[in-house]
Amino acid sequence: MATVKLTINDMEIEVERGTSILQAAQQLGIEVPHFCYHERLTVPANCRMCLVEVEGGPPKPAASCAMACGDGMVVKTDSPMVKKARKGVMEMLLINHPLDCPICDQGGECDLQDQAMGYGFDRSRFQENKRAVPNKELGPLIKTIMTRCINCTRCVRFAEEVAGTPVLGQLNRGEDAEIGTFIDQLVQTELSGNLIDICPVGALTSKPYAFKARPWELTKTESIDVHDAIGSNIRVDVKGREVLRILPRLHEDVNEEWISDRTRFAYDGLNDGRLDRPYVRDDKSGKLVEATWDQAFAKIAEKLDGLKGEEIAGLVGDLTEVESIVALKDLLEKFGSPNMDCRTDGARFDPSERAGYLFNSTIAGIDEADAILLIGTNPRHEATLVNARIRRAQFERRVKVGVIGEQADLAYKYEHLGDSTADLETFVKARSGFAKIFKDAEKPMIIVGSGVFEREDGEAIHFALQAAAEKLKVIKDDWNGFNILHRAASRVGALEVGFVPQAGGKDFNGILEGTRDGSIKALYMIGADEFDARSQIGNQAFVIYQGHHGDHAAARADVILPGCAYTEKDAIYINTEGRVQYAKRAASPPGDARTDWTILRALSEKLGQTLPYDSQMQLRNHIFETYPTFAVDDTPIKASWAKFGSKGAAGKQPFVNPVRNYYLTNAICRASATMQACSREFATQANEYLEAAE
């Protein structure tokens, strides 16, 4: 690898050829102020704040973000010439910038504010009136005050390069230059909230967060997101007991520095529609009435008394943490019940081999893939950050993408190869076009959506996919290109602890059928809100619902036990690639709500089946000892390739993408006014454009 040596502020450094002076300075820990430069975006060099002096070069300061390091180069970042130039640039930037720091939500976190203090001039020579720019309507998430804009074009480049939705651009020239949409259009991307993070001034801020708090008033807690199976690293900002903001944390191997709009803006759903006390259904009126914990436990003990193990079943939903899943599994086993399942979307696949349900290549592995085949998935809606990585692979490395399944706007080009298992079989046999590119690739990648298993022939499809992976040679000594893309944050954790039907037990569909035919007399559900419980659960079954929102399952429950949302408890989650991560408690639960595993521990004592742990540390030690994959933190443990699935006839019906409304996928989102507004506005806009096109 070719390198060059240069000196910056009397410090010598050797860097890879092509590295910019700004990047070299950062490696030395030297701060060079900048606005338009962003390490994940292309370099426009239009703000001129990063000026440095290059000895022997032009007799003027140079833009360090756009000048590559040269051998023997001597650079000064703090010379009198540089300081004078930066003051002049800052003076120019502030000509039209309004003096509204006291009412700007970016105040206290503003790059312009900080750099004006550190590098600016203490007075201005410009006395002209400041220009005004009309605000743009970008939707229910982003608030715009475009008069503050300094035309750094970060938002334009992010929308085009990362999100793949180039609706923003720079209009006009000179004094009239402004950022906007070419036609009145909303920024319709699932990554739009990141525009707020990358804006260095207060031109783009969060509409739901507007005027709620200043950054120094908030308690900040590092945690993990649960709105999909990516496990994005987040920071939860709380004032009092109310979550006011969620921001991304840097994790290069998972979400880099981005998060999806559902992760960022659904937090208002944590305050609405909450269950804050136990409820018991009155035998006479048939209505749910408030109760104490003792009354709720007594009702459960009464109904479970005398039931056989095979008459009891358990289900866990998409947002449930590992501790609660293990506690419920242990309790069901004490009763001798084999009836349990975590696949409340009705998915059928073989959970016996880890390689058959993990994202084996890892999310960061997308950056190495040289051909990608998507089967039955829309990653833009199922795992937005995975889709962004695929978009970047194509944008930067021209990686070819093929799709077998329902067509959708994925924000990048792809070749549609069909929509069923029959088309997969054809692809495996083909020798030309994308099939040849895929088979010739050194690191080919198959990404299978979990929705392909949500049908009667799911296990046969699982078997067919395993066979196809071997025929396409995606499994190599140093590469496993077979990946299942889950949508539920709890799914892989539940599969790792074996919360699936035990010997002779019923799966999700069997449990629901059992409640209707009378073979299942009691059903315990934790956060299982992914199906219509009122219509699918039989009327005679006794239903216990433990969760944090009065959503689908709570309406059918005979006893409701209020639990904690993901921001209100310390918890373990495993993402789709098998990475163990820890969520931290950021806020207090409402009313009488309790941490989920403690509810099960207290209930087990009332039922005479006491669970063998009294603290979360004891429970976690039990998990680590029983399930070794949990002992390794933040590092996916590779799974050995093996046979999985059940041999049989896979149906020829088309694959259907399971996420029909990105903004309303779980109980928290459905309770969120912001997500409901997004659903209305973006769906309406899409329909209007469709009608115009027709």
XYZ file of C-alpha atoms in Angstrom:
694
model
C 0.000 0.000 0.000
C 1.527 3.281 -1.101
C 2.072 5.811 1.668
C 3.283 9.397 1.958
C 5.021 11.263 4.783
C 4.207 14.821 5.733
C 4.511 17.185 8.669
C 1.532 18.872 10.305
C 2.205 21.421 13.045
C 5.764 20.055 13.444
C 4.455 16.478 13.865
C 5.428 13.913 11.260
C 2.856 11.379 10.071
C 2.737 8.654 7.438
C -0.636 8.084 5.771
C -2.068 6.147 2.869
C -1.764 7.922 -0.469
C -4.994 9.791 -1.238
C -5.673 10.738 2.379
C -6.713 14.370 2.715
C -4.854 16.816 4.923
C -7.971 17.114 7.110
C -8.064 13.339 7.677
C -4.339 13.241 8.441
C -4.750 16.051 10.973
C -7.596 14.160 12.651
C -5.359 11.101 12.970
C -2.908 13.281 14.899
C -5.688 14.607 17.108
C -5.485 18.091 15.586
C -8.839 19.827 15.290
C -9.527 21.424 11.938
C -12.903 23.227 11.898
C -15.275 22.304 9.088
C -18.953 22.399 8.116
C -19.461 20.798 4.724
C -17.046 17.871 5.194
C -18.471 14.607 6.553
C -16.436 11.402 6.584
C -19.292 9.317 5.141
C -20.185 11.729 2.336
C -18.442 12.961 -0.795
C -16.234 16.061 -0.520
C -17.657 19.333 -1.961
C -15.138 21.771 -0.372
C -17.641 24.603 -0.361
C -17.649 25.996 3.193
C -13.891 26.863 3.213
C -13.754 26.686 7.010
C -11.087 23.964 6.965
C -8.415 26.222 5.469
C -4.768 25.435 6.280
C -1.390 26.795 5.171
C 0.787 24.574 2.998
C 4.415 25.733 2.946
C 5.857 25.942 -0.531
C 2.383 25.802 -2.007
C 0.124 28.598 -3.282
C 0.455 31.900 -1.370
C -3.031 31.463 0.017
C -4.740 29.032 2.412
C -5.897 25.674 0.982
C -9.069 23.686 1.710
C -7.720 20.726 3.715
C -10.737 18.485 3.062
C -10.077 18.485 -0.694
C -6.279 18.519 -0.835
C -4.534 15.154 -0.749
C -1.410 14.706 1.360
C 1.844 14.839 -0.558
C 5.302 13.500 0.247
C 7.351 16.020 2.215
C 4.422 18.401 2.584
C 4.634 20.831 5.530
C 1.257 21.991 6.818
C 0.298 24.588 9.419
C -3.219 24.577 10.858
C -2.736 27.450 13.317
C -0.558 30.025 11.548
C -1.541 33.745 11.490
C -2.603 33.369 7.843
C -4.929 30.484 8.714
C -6.459 32.248 11.711
C -7.140 35.392 9.690
C -8.657 33.354 6.840
C -10.959 31.418 9.172
C -12.176 34.620 10.791
C -12.986 35.980 7.355
C -14.879 32.826 6.387
C -16.862 32.870 9.633
C -17.663 36.556 9.125
C -19.035 35.718 5.679
C -21.068 32.772 6.989
C -22.713 34.967 9.615
C -23.687 37.765 7.187
C -27.201 36.364 6.793
C -27.395 33.924 9.696
C -30.113 35.068 12.141
C -29.263 35.774 15.767
C -31.812 33.354 17.190
C -29.681 31.067 19.339
C -32.026 31.591 22.355
C -34.970 30.022 20.495
C -33.076 27.513 18.330
C -33.326 23.846 19.261
C -29.752 23.385 18.053
C -28.518 25.867 20.676
C -25.928 24.156 22.842
C -25.264 21.519 20.180
C -24.592 23.760 17.201
C -21.365 23.447 15.192
C -21.717 27.020 13.933
C -22.150 28.303 17.476
C -19.101 26.389 18.729
C -16.848 27.316 15.817
C -17.896 30.963 15.878
C -16.702 31.046 19.485
C -13.491 29.143 18.781
C -12.434 30.540 15.403
C -14.610 33.543 14.630
C -14.155 37.314 14.815
C -15.628 39.340 17.661
C -17.402 41.827 15.395
C -18.828 42.088 11.896
C -18.192 44.731 9.239
C -21.479 44.010 7.461
C -24.420 46.261 8.290
C -26.833 45.263 5.506
C -30.186 43.669 6.275
C -30.099 39.889 6.562
C -31.812 37.970 3.789
C -34.750 35.652 4.525
C -35.428 32.273 2.949
C -38.880 30.649 3.048
C -39.171 27.468 5.084
C -39.781 24.158 3.331
C -42.412 21.571 4.283
C -40.523 18.278 4.528
C -43.095 16.256 6.472
C -44.062 15.575 10.103
C -40.513 14.796 11.263
C -38.228 17.616 10.134
C -38.719 21.238 11.106
C -37.079 23.721 8.739
C -35.886 27.278 9.348
C -34.011 27.784 6.100
C -32.822 31.315 6.903
C -30.266 29.615 9.189
C -28.924 27.437 6.353
C -25.252 27.978 5.418
C -25.514 25.935 2.182
C -23.054 23.263 3.284
C -25.085 20.728 1.188
C -24.626 17.910 3.722
C -28.364 17.184 3.604
C -28.326 17.086 -0.198
C -25.448 14.613 -0.282
C -26.902 12.428 2.469
C -30.277 12.167 0.738
C -28.635 11.216 -2.548
C -25.720 9.057 -1.421
C -26.851 7.320 1.775
C -30.647 7.352 1.664
C -30.892 7.007 -2.126
C -33.782 9.477 -2.334
C -32.381 12.596 -4.079
C -35.278 14.968 -3.432
C -33.143 17.808 -2.012
C -30.922 20.077 -4.036
C -29.370 23.531 -4.181
C -31.425 26.042 -6.132
C -30.420 29.379 -7.694
C -27.072 31.170 -7.409
C -25.283 33.804 -5.379
C -27.420 35.648 -2.844
C -30.486 33.664 -3.917
C -28.923 30.210 -3.392
C -30.997 27.973 -1.140
C -31.587 24.320 -0.322
C -34.961 22.838 -1.161
C -36.958 20.326 -3.152
C -37.315 20.989 -6.865
C -41.069 20.487 -6.534
C -43.041 20.640 -3.310
C -42.231 17.165 -2.062
C -41.783 15.518 1.330
C -38.480 13.854 2.172
C -39.862 10.339 1.984
C -37.061 8.158 3.298
C -36.894 5.975 6.394
C -33.568 7.663 7.244
C -34.766 11.281 7.139
C -34.071 11.925 10.834
C -30.343 11.658 10.154
C -30.602 14.934 8.221
C -31.100 16.574 11.615
C -27.883 15.055 12.976
C -25.706 16.056 10.043
C -27.021 19.623 9.736
C -24.307 21.772 11.379
C -26.733 24.617 12.139
C -30.371 24.843 13.187
C -31.824 24.816 9.675
C -33.081 21.220 10.073
C -34.309 20.220 13.523
C -36.681 17.661 14.987
C -40.314 18.710 14.701
C -41.586 16.429 17.521
C -38.782 17.601 19.852
C -39.182 21.330 19.102
C -39.024 23.538 22.213
C -39.204 20.539 24.578
C -35.822 20.841 26.324
C -32.252 22.051 26.171
C -29.491 19.431 25.921
C -28.108 20.182 29.392
C -31.501 19.425 30.969
C -31.563 15.843 29.707
C -30.295 12.676 31.346
C -28.506 10.636 28.674
C -28.434 6.829 28.715
C -26.754 4.522 26.200
C -29.037 1.696 25.108
C -30.238 -0.561 22.268
C -33.157 -0.122 19.854
C -35.877 -2.787 19.505
C -37.966 -1.581 16.545
C -36.236 -4.043 14.233
C -33.716 -6.867 14.557
C -30.656 -4.749 13.733
C -30.010 -3.750 17.343
C -29.054 -0.158 16.526
C -27.002 1.506 19.251
C -28.883 4.513 20.597
C -28.796 7.194 23.254
C -32.012 7.838 25.160
C -32.476 11.399 26.448
C -34.918 11.743 29.330
C -36.338 14.682 31.275
C -38.057 13.602 34.474
C -39.492 10.214 33.510
C -40.408 11.219 29.954
C -38.305 10.194 26.965
C -37.860 13.347 24.883
C -35.319 12.283 22.309
C -33.515 9.261 20.867
C -30.226 9.702 19.018
C -27.793 7.282 17.370
C -24.573 6.038 18.934
C -21.581 5.098 16.829
C -21.201 1.352 16.163
C -19.372 0.689 12.924
C -20.413 -2.971 12.693
C -24.136 -2.431 13.298
C -25.652 0.972 12.515
C -22.533 3.103 11.952
C -23.816 6.529 13.031
C -27.332 6.353 11.551
C -30.701 5.185 12.868
C -34.062 4.723 11.186
C -36.984 7.120 11.610
C -38.975 4.511 13.532
C -36.110 4.195 16.026
C -35.702 7.945 16.350
C -39.278 9.241 16.439
C -41.578 6.546 17.868
C -40.649 7.437 21.449
C -43.863 9.399 22.064
C -45.624 6.031 21.887
C -43.852 5.139 25.149
C -46.105 7.614 26.978
C -49.462 6.887 25.344
C -51.688 3.835 25.625
C -49.629 2.437 28.491
C -50.677 -0.265 30.924
C -49.901 1.099 34.394
C -51.804 -1.261 36.700
C -53.056 -4.867 36.732
C -56.508 -5.700 35.385
C -58.718 -8.743 35.899
C -61.770 -9.639 33.812
C -64.899 -9.713 35.959
C -66.715 -13.056 35.655
C -70.170 -11.448 35.800
C -69.851 -8.358 33.587
C -67.126 -9.718 31.343
C -65.280 -6.392 31.610
C -61.701 -5.745 32.660
C -61.518 -4.047 36.059
C -58.594 -2.612 37.971
C -56.962 -4.943 40.459
C -54.013 -5.223 42.799
C -51.043 -7.436 42.052
C -52.211 -9.915 44.710
C -55.678 -10.093 43.159
C -54.239 -10.646 39.686
C -51.893 -13.387 40.925
C -54.726 -15.020 42.890
C -56.899 -15.122 39.768
C -54.082 -16.749 37.768
C -53.418 -19.304 40.525
C -57.132 -20.159 40.640
C -57.382 -20.693 36.880
C -54.149 -22.710 36.578
C -54.944 -24.955 39.528
C -55.414 -28.534 38.343
C -54.372 -27.948 34.748
C -51.985 -30.414 33.129
C -48.755 -29.190 31.544
C -49.953 -29.913 28.018
C -53.003 -27.682 28.634
C -50.791 -24.616 29.261
C -48.917 -22.632 26.585
C -46.710 -19.552 26.286
C -45.978 -16.983 23.574
C -43.474 -14.112 23.498
C -43.740 -11.091 21.214
C -41.308 -9.129 19.079
C -40.037 -6.677 21.724
C -39.412 -9.126 24.596
C -35.949 -9.242 26.168
C -33.987 -12.442 26.814
C -34.400 -12.419 30.612
C -38.206 -12.567 30.400
C -38.108 -15.241 27.701
C -35.885 -17.463 29.851
C -38.021 -16.859 32.956
C -41.225 -17.807 31.088
C -39.551 -20.878 29.588
C -38.367 -22.010 33.022
C -41.864 -21.489 34.458
C -43.536 -23.452 31.649
C -41.035 -26.270 32.116
C -41.843 -26.394 35.843
C -45.466 -26.963 34.854
C -44.350 -29.607 32.344
C -45.630 -27.646 29.344
C -43.943 -28.224 25.956
C -46.167 -25.643 24.228
C -44.191 -22.477 23.571
C -43.212 -20.351 20.592
C -41.603 -17.010 19.773
C -42.736 -16.921 16.123
C -45.990 -15.053 16.630
C -45.990 -14.000 12.984
C -46.757 -17.637 12.103
C -43.313 -18.344 10.618
C -42.407 -22.001 10.131
C -38.731 -22.915 9.869
C -36.254 -25.321 11.405
C -34.680 -23.711 14.530
C -32.341 -26.631 15.282
C -29.275 -25.170 13.524
C -27.985 -21.655 14.247
C -26.685 -21.227 10.689
C -30.261 -21.657 9.495
C -31.627 -18.580 11.287
C -28.694 -16.147 11.677
C -27.402 -13.337 9.480
C -24.190 -15.318 9.085
C -22.186 -12.830 7.003
C -22.776 -10.170 9.673
C -24.153 -6.745 8.823
C -20.659 -5.338 8.294
C -20.058 -8.236 5.887
C -22.250 -6.446 3.346
C -19.260 -4.137 2.833
C -17.277 -7.160 1.561
C -19.965 -8.800 -0.599
C -19.478 -8.569 -4.362
C -22.937 -9.851 -5.421
C -26.175 -9.800 -3.417
C -29.380 -11.797 -3.910
C -32.487 -10.719 -1.960
C -35.181 -13.360 -1.498
C -38.655 -12.440 -0.264
C -37.590 -9.282 1.535
C -37.826 -5.504 1.373
C -34.865 -4.501 3.565
C -35.797 -0.835 3.228
C -38.789 -1.510 5.497
C -37.613 -4.602 7.384
C -34.081 -3.440 8.272
C -33.421 0.090 7.068
C -29.739 0.152 8.070
C -29.078 -3.098 6.185
C -30.665 -1.504 3.121
C -28.416 1.544 3.534
C -25.342 -0.717 3.502
C -26.546 -2.463 0.345
C -27.168 0.959 -1.209
C -23.604 2.021 -0.346
C -22.156 -1.229 -1.746
C -23.783 -0.428 -5.060
C -23.040 3.323 -4.940
C -19.342 2.950 -4.077
C -18.374 -0.477 -5.459
C -21.009 -1.064 -8.173
C -22.128 -4.326 -6.529
C -24.881 -6.026 -8.533
C -28.147 -6.819 -6.717
C -30.835 -9.322 -7.716
C -34.309 -9.769 -6.218
C -36.567 -12.820 -6.097
C -39.817 -11.684 -4.560
C -42.217 -8.779 -4.570
C -40.884 -5.696 -6.346
C -40.420 -2.536 -4.290
C -38.540 0.768 -4.330
C -35.316 -0.189 -2.533
C -33.490 3.111 -3.297
C -31.007 1.338 -5.597
C -31.083 -0.521 -8.886
C -31.633 -4.265 -8.947
C -32.509 -7.005 -11.391
C -35.873 -8.617 -10.734
C -35.473 -12.376 -11.211
C -38.959 -13.620 -10.297
C -41.137 -13.950 -7.239
C -41.341 -17.606 -6.093
C -39.360 -20.749 -5.227
C -39.754 -21.838 -8.854
C -37.833 -18.738 -9.913
C -35.160 -19.551 -7.326
C -34.773 -23.013 -8.868
C -34.466 -21.419 -12.303
C -31.838 -19.004 -10.991
C -29.776 -21.849 -9.495
C -29.671 -23.590 -12.904
C -29.050 -20.437 -14.988
C -25.632 -19.748 -16.512
C -25.950 -16.194 -17.831
C -26.816 -12.662 -16.740
C -26.933 -11.955 -13.013
C -26.757 -15.698 -12.282
C -23.286 -15.856 -13.854
C -22.163 -12.731 -11.961
C -23.410 -14.251 -8.698
C -21.755 -17.632 -9.270
C -18.453 -16.021 -10.272
C -18.387 -13.769 -7.204
C -15.777 -14.389 -4.515
C -18.110 -13.359 -1.691
C -21.713 -13.831 -2.857
C -24.460 -13.030 -0.349
C -28.022 -14.322 -0.065
C -30.383 -12.345 2.188
C -33.666 -14.124 2.948
C -36.530 -12.212 4.526
C -38.194 -13.868 7.518
C -41.524 -13.323 5.761
C -40.846 -16.191 3.330
C -41.502 -18.652 6.178
C -44.910 -17.228 7.121
C -46.837 -19.887 5.184
C -47.703 -23.577 5.380
C -44.661 -24.713 3.386
C -42.161 -22.636 5.420
C -39.989 -25.597 6.471
C -39.878 -26.918 2.899
C -38.769 -23.465 1.733
C -36.112 -23.484 4.468
C -34.834 -26.825 3.116
C -34.870 -25.507 -0.466
C -32.917 -22.410 0.549
C -30.261 -24.543 2.253
C -29.863 -26.631 -0.884
C -29.747 -23.515 -3.090
C -27.044 -21.955 -0.904
C -24.845 -25.002 -1.380
C -25.440 -25.199 -5.136
C -24.683 -21.486 -5.523
C -21.497 -21.962 -3.455
C -22.156 -19.131 -1.031
C -20.605 -21.232 1.770
C -16.797 -21.136 1.643
C -13.949 -21.722 4.076
C -13.732 -18.065 5.071
C -17.216 -16.886 4.076
C -20.791 -17.821 4.903
C -23.046 -15.872 2.556
C -26.371 -17.336 3.743
C -28.377 -14.850 5.821
C -31.816 -14.685 7.392
C -33.010 -11.118 7.949
C -35.333 -11.086 10.963
C -37.684 -8.227 11.798
C -38.260 -8.882 15.524
C -35.753 -7.737 18.149
C -36.603 -10.726 20.354
C -36.509 -13.443 17.695
C -32.875 -14.566 17.669
C -32.591 -14.351 21.453
C -35.668 -16.557 21.828
C -34.301 -19.047 19.292
C -30.946 -19.142 21.089
C -32.601 -20.134 24.385
C -34.900 -22.610 22.639
C -38.252 -20.882 23.153
C -39.788 -23.070 20.465
C -42.025 -26.139 20.762
C -40.416 -28.805 22.911
C -40.826 -32.537 22.285
C -44.497 -33.139 21.489
C -45.329 -29.433 21.894
C -47.471 -27.135 19.778
C -46.128 -24.250 17.707
C -47.803 -20.836 17.370
C -50.512 -21.996 14.973
C -51.038 -25.168 16.992
C -51.400 -23.172 20.218
C -54.039 -20.892 18.681
C -55.898 -23.916 17.317
C -55.634 -25.499 20.767
C -57.353 -22.505 22.385
C -60.227 -22.993 19.950
C -60.602 -26.771 20.255
C -60.130 -26.794 24.037
C -56.792 -28.633 24.242
C -55.077 -25.409 25.432
C -56.904 -24.091 28.473
C -54.436 -21.382 29.606
C -52.215 -19.139 27.511
C -49.485 -16.836 28.901
C -48.351 -14.087 26.507
C -45.552 -11.542 26.952
C -45.897 -8.634 24.530
C -47.437 -10.822 21.823
C -49.198 -8.105 19.809
C -48.347 -9.222 16.266
C -51.662 -10.960 15.574
C -55.376 -10.329 16.155
C -55.763 -12.065 19.505
C -59.502 -11.431 19.822
C -60.412 -13.298 16.655
C -57.708 -15.987 16.721
C -57.775 -17.094 20.366
C -60.674 -19.290 21.443
C -63.284 -17.907 23.835
C -62.890 -20.647 26.465
C -59.131 -20.277 26.994
C -57.858 -18.336 30.001
C -55.446 -15.675 28.677
C -52.774 -13.868 30.687
C -51.178 -10.876 28.958
C -48.024 -9.272 30.263
C -46.861 -6.180 28.430
C -46.582 -2.411 28.322
C -49.328 -1.304 25.895
C -53.047 -1.896 25.701
C -52.726 -3.225 22.177
C -54.077 -6.271 20.288
C -53.433 -8.961 22.906
C -54.503 -6.911 25.926
C -58.005 -6.594 24.497
C -58.439 -10.378 24.654
C -56.733 -10.936 28.025
C -58.482 -12.179 31.164
C -55.648 -10.901 33.351
C -53.322 -8.035 32.397
C -49.957 -7.610 34.123
C -48.248 -4.243 33.339
C -44.601 -4.555 32.288
C -41.810 -2.201 31.235
C -40.961 -0.847 27.793
C -37.428 -1.212 26.445
C -36.332 2.194 27.775
C -37.414 1.284 31.308
C -35.347 -1.819 32.043
C -31.868 -3.300 31.893
C -32.123 -6.075 29.336
C -30.270 -8.393 26.973
C -31.118 -8.443 23.266
C -29.533 -10.397 20.423
C -29.720 -8.931 16.940
C -30.270 -10.764 13.666
C -26.556 -11.594 13.323
C -26.368 -13.154 16.817
C -24.705 -10.165 18.522
C -25.395 -9.949 22.281
C -26.102 -6.345 23.346
C -27.321 -4.697 26.543
C -30.126 -2.167 26.829
C -29.971 0.152 29.842
C -32.765 1.585 31.929
C -33.248 5.254 31.034
C -36.667 6.091 32.506
C -39.044 4.893 35.201
C -42.102 2.805 34.293
C -45.561 4.326 34.838
C -47.771 3.522 37.810
C -47.558 -0.042 39.102
C -45.720 -1.442 36.073
C -42.845 -3.779 36.937
C -39.822 -5.273 35.166
C -41.062 -8.313 33.260
C -38.839 -11.053 34.695
C -39.604 -9.910 38.259
C -43.332 -10.341 37.542
C -42.709 -13.948 36.495
C -40.505 -14.547 39.541
C -43.173 -13.202 41.925
C -45.937 -15.137 40.150
C -43.950 -18.389 40.241
C -43.814 -18.157 44.031
C -47.592 -17.672 44.253
C -48.063 -20.713 41.983
C -45.807 -22.894 44.107
C -43.236 -23.211 41.305
C -40.593 -20.757 42.543
C -37.950 -19.839 39.968
C -34.354 -20.258 41.227
C -33.161 -16.653 40.974
C -33.871 -13.577 43.078
C -31.867 -10.903 41.262
C -31.122 -9.986 37.683
C -27.484 -10.915 38.197
C -28.495 -14.409 39.323
C -30.803 -14.718 36.326
C -28.056 -13.593 33.945
C -25.568 -16.038 35.475
C -28.158 -18.759 34.913
C -28.463 -17.658 31.262
C -24.682 -17.563 30.747
C -24.244 -21.037 32.238
C -27.150 -22.606 30.369
C -26.697 -20.908 26.985
C -22.972 -20.321 26.234
C -23.594 -18.031 23.223
C -24.617 -15.283 25.681
C -21.231 -15.209 27.390
C -19.596 -13.263 24.528
C -20.557 -9.597 24.473
C -20.967 -7.615 21.230
C -19.333 -10.259 19.024
C -21.397 -12.661 16.883
C -20.349 -16.290 17.397
C -20.038 -18.013 14.032
C -22.387 -20.905 13.377
C -21.208 -24.124 11.740
C -22.898 -24.870 8.441
C -25.305 -27.819 8.608
C -28.460 -29.228 7.065
C -31.748 -27.642 8.104
C -35.372 -27.482 7.023
C -37.737 -30.325 6.153
C -37.734 -31.938 2.760
C -41.049 -31.424 1.005
C -42.848 -29.690 -1.816
C -42.462 -25.920 -1.644
C -45.460 -24.070 -3.048
C -45.180 -21.970 -6.190
C -47.142 -18.997 -4.848
C -45.265 -15.662 -4.912
C -43.350 -14.345 -1.918
C -45.070 -11.369 -0.299
C -43.249 -8.674 1.655
C -44.761 -8.801 5.169
C -44.340 -5.130 6.150
C -47.213 -3.230 4.558
C -46.933 -0.104 6.730
C -43.399 0.715 7.872
C -44.529 3.216 10.495
C -47.029 1.021 12.397
C -45.241 -2.278 12.959
C -45.507 -2.748 16.747
C -47.412 -1.636 19.826
C -45.141 1.353 20.534
C -45.428 2.645 16.959
C -49.202 2.177 16.900
C -49.457 4.281 20.081
C -47.211 7.012 18.634
C -48.959 10.097 17.262
C -45.812 10.887 15.265
C -45.771 7.483 13.571
C -49.502 7.776 12.842
C -48.883 11.179 11.226
C -46.067 9.688 9.114
C -48.341 6.872 8.038
C -51.048 9.341 6.956
C -48.832 11.886 5.220
C -46.389 9.624 3.421
C -49.069 7.156 2.338
C -51.236 10.031 1.065
C -48.338 11.537 -0.887
C -47.490 8.178 -2.457
C -51.108 7.734 -3.562
C -51.245 11.254 -5.018
C -48.141 10.662 -7.135
C -49.505 7.307 -8.269
C -52.762 8.905 -9.416
C -50.886 11.661 -11.252
C -48.709 9.096 -13.006
C -51.734 7.080 -14.050
